[in-house]
Coordinates of C-alpha atoms in Angstrom, one line a residue:
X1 CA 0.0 0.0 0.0
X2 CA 1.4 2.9 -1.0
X3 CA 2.6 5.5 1.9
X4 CA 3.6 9.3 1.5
X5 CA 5.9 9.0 4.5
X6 CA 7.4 5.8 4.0
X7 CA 9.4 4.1 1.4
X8 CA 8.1 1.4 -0.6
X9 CA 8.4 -2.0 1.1
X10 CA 10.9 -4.3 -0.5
X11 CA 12.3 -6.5 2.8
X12 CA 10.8 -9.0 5.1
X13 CA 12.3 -9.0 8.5
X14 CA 13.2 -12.3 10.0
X15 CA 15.1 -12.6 13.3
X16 CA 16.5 -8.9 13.2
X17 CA 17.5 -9.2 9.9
X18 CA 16.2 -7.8 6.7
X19 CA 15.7 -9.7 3.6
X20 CA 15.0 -8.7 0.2
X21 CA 11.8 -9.7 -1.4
X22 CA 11.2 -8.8 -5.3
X23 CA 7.8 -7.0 -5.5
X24 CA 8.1 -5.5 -9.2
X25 CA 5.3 -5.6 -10.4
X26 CA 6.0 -8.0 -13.1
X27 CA 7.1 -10.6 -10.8
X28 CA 3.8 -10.0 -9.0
X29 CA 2.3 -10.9 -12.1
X30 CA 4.6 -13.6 -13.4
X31 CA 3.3 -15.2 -9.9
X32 CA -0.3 -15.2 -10.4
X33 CA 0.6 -16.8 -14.2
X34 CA 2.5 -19.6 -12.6
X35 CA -0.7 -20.3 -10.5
X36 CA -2.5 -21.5 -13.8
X37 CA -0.3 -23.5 -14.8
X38 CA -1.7 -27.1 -15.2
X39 CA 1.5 -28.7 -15.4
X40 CA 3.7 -28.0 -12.0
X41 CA 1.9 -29.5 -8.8
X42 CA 2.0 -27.7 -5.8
X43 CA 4.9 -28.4 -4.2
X44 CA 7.2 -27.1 -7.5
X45 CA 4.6 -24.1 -7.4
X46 CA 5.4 -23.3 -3.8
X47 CA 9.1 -23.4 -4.6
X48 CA 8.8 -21.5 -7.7
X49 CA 6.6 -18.5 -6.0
X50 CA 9.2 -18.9 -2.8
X51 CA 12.1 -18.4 -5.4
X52 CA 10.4 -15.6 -7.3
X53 CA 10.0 -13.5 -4.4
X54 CA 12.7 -14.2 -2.2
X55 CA 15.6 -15.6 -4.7
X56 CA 18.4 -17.8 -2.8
X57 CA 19.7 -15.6 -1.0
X58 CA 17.8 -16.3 2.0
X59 CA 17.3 -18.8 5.0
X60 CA 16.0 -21.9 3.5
X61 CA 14.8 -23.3 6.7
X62 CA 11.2 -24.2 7.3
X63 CA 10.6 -21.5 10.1
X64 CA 11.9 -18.9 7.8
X65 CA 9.4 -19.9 4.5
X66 CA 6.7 -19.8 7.5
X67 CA 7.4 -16.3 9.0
X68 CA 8.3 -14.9 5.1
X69 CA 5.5 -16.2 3.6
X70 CA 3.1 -14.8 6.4
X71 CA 4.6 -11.8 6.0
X72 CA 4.0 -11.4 2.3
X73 CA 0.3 -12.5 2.6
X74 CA 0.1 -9.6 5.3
X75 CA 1.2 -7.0 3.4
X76 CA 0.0 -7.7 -0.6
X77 CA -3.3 -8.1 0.8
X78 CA -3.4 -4.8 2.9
X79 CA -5.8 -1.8 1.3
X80 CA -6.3 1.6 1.2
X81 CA -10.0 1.9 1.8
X82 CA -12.9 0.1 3.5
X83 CA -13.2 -2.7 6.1
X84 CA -10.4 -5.0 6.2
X85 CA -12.6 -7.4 7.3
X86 CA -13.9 -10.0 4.6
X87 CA -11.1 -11.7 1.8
X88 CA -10.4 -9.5 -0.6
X89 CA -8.3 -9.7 -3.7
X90 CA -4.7 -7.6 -3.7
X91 CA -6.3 -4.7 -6.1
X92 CA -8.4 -4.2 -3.0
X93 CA -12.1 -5.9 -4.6
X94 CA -14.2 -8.2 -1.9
X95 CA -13.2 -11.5 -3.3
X96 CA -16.6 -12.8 -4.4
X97 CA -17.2 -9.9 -6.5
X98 CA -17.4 -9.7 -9.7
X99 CA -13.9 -8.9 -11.9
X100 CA -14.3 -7.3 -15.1
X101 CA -10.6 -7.0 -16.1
X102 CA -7.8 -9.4 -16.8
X103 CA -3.8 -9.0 -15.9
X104 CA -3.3 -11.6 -19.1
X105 CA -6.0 -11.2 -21.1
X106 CA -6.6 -7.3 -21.0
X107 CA -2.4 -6.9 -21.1
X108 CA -2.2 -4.9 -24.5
X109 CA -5.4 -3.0 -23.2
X110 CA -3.4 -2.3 -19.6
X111 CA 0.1 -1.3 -21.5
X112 CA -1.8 1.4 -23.7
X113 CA -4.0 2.9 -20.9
X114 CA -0.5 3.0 -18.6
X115 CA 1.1 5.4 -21.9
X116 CA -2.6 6.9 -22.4
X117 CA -2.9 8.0 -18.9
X118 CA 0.8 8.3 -17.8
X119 CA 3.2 8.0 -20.5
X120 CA 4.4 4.7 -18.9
X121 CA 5.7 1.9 -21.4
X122 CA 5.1 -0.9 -19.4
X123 CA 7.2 -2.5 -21.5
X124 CA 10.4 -0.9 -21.1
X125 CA 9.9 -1.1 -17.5
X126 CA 10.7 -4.9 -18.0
X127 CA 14.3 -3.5 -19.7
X128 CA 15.3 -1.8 -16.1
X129 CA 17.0 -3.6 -13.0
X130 CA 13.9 -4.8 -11.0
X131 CA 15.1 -3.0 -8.1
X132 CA 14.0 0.3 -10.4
X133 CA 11.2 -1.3 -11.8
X134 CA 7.0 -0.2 -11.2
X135 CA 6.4 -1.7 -7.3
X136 CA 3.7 -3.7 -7.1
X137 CA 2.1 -0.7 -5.1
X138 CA 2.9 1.6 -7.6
X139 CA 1.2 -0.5 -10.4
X140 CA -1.9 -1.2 -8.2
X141 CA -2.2 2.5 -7.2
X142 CA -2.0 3.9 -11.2
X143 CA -4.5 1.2 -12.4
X144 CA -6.8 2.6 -9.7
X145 CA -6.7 6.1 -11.1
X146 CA -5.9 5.6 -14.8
X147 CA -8.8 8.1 -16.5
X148 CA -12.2 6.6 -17.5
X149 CA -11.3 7.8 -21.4
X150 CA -8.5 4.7 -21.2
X151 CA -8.9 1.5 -23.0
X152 CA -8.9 -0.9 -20.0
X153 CA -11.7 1.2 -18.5
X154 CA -13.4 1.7 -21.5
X155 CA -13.8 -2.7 -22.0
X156 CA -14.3 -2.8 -18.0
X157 CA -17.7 -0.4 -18.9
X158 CA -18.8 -2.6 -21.7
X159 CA -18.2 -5.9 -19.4
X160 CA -20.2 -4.6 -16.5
X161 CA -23.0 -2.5 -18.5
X162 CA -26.0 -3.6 -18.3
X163 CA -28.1 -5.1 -21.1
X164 CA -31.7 -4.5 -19.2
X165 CA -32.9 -1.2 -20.6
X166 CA -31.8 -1.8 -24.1
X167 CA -33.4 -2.6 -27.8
X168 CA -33.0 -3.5 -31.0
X169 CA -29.2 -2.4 -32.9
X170 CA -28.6 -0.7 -29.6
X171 CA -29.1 -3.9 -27.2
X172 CA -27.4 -5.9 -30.1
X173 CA -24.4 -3.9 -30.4
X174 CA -23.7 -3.8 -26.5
X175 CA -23.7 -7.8 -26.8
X176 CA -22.0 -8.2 -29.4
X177 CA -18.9 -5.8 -27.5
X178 CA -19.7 -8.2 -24.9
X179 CA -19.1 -11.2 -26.6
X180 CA -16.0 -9.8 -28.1
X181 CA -14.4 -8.6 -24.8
X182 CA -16.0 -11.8 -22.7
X183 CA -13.4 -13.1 -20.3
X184 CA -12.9 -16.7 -19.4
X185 CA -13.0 -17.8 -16.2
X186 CA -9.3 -18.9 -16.2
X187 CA -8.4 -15.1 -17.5
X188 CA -10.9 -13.8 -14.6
X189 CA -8.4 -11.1 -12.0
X190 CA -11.7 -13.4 -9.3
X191 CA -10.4 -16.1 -10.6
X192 CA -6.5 -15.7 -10.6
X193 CA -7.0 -14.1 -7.2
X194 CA -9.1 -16.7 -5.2
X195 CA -6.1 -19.6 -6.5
X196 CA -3.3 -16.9 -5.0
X197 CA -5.2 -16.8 -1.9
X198 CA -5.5 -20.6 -2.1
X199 CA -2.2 -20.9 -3.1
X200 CA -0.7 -19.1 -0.5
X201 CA -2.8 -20.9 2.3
X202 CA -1.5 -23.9 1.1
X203 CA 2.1 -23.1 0.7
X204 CA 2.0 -21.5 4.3
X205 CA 0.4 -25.0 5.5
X206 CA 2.9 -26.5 3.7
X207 CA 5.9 -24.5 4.8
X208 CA 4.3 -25.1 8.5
X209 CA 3.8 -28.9 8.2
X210 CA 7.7 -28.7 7.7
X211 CA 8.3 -26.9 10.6
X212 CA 6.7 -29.0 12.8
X213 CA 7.8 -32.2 11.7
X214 CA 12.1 -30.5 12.5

């Protein structure tokens, strides 16, 4: 969450010490992409997000994975506004509410609001040392206020308009926009962000089970 007073979080803290964790935003979103795949079980997932976040130049004891990993949860989910009570996703949406945008899906539709809006190539971004890279608060924070005239928002409209009060060439243009900009549930930000949350709970039981068993 982004903070006028404080600098961006990039460490986890673990018996006095501070490690570096990797919060670009890319790697945020390379995460959530290595969640769909069908072909890595959990256990190479768990390793893979661990070594995507934290690299290997960390503890690799069990304890460690617990307290990091806790930590991580703690703070990508923490938001701005509202309750904190409930499960919501990391952009800050209860989690059983509707998503009408797509990290993968609506990525060409993301890059050209990001130069629309702010004259950000996302792109390029991915060309600079990750330590100078978007944060993953700063990328949450700009898609929050990127301007309703951008292309992102303008296919988040069409998803989420409704069809009710609406006839003939009007009613059937609207649906066919629909249909053209229609998200599938494995593209669905819902979707990608209820198997993070899973995902993490079971890497954390996991990382814990490990623990226990030392």
């Amino acid at each position: 969450m982004i903070s006028l007073t404080e600098k961006l979080n990039t460490t986890v803290e673990y018996g006095g010490k501070e490690y570096p964790v990797n919060l670009a935003f890319d790697n945020v979103l390379s995460f959530y992409e290595m969640l769909d795949d069908d072909v890595l079980d959990d256990e190479h997932k768990f390793l893979t997000a661990f070594k995507l976040f934290f690299g290997d130049d960390v503890p690799q004891n069990p304890e460690f994975i617990v307290s990091a990993t806790n930590a991580l949860i703690d703070y990508v989910g923490r938001q701005p506004y509202g309750s904190n009570e409930g499960k919501k996703d990391i952009a800050g949406n209860p989690i059983d509410a509707i998503q009408y945008y797509s990290y993968t899906k609506d990525a060409e539709a993301i890059f050209a609001s990001f130069m629309q809006c702010y004259n950000i190539n996302l792109v390029k971004e991915l060309y600079k040392p990750e330590n100078e890279r978007l944060h993953w608060d700063e990328f949450k924070a700009l898609f929050r206020g990127l301007s309703e005239d951008t292309h992102i928002m303008r296919i988040i409209d069409i998803r989420r308009r409704p069809t009710d009060d609406l006839e003939g060439d009007a009613l059937v243009a609207l649906q066919e926009a629909k249909d053209y900009y229609a998200l599938d549930a494995k593209y669905n930000v819902q979707s990608q962000e209820q198997n993070a949350d899973a995902a993490f709970s079971g890497f954390f039981g996991m990382a814990r089970h490990q623990k226990e068993r030392k």
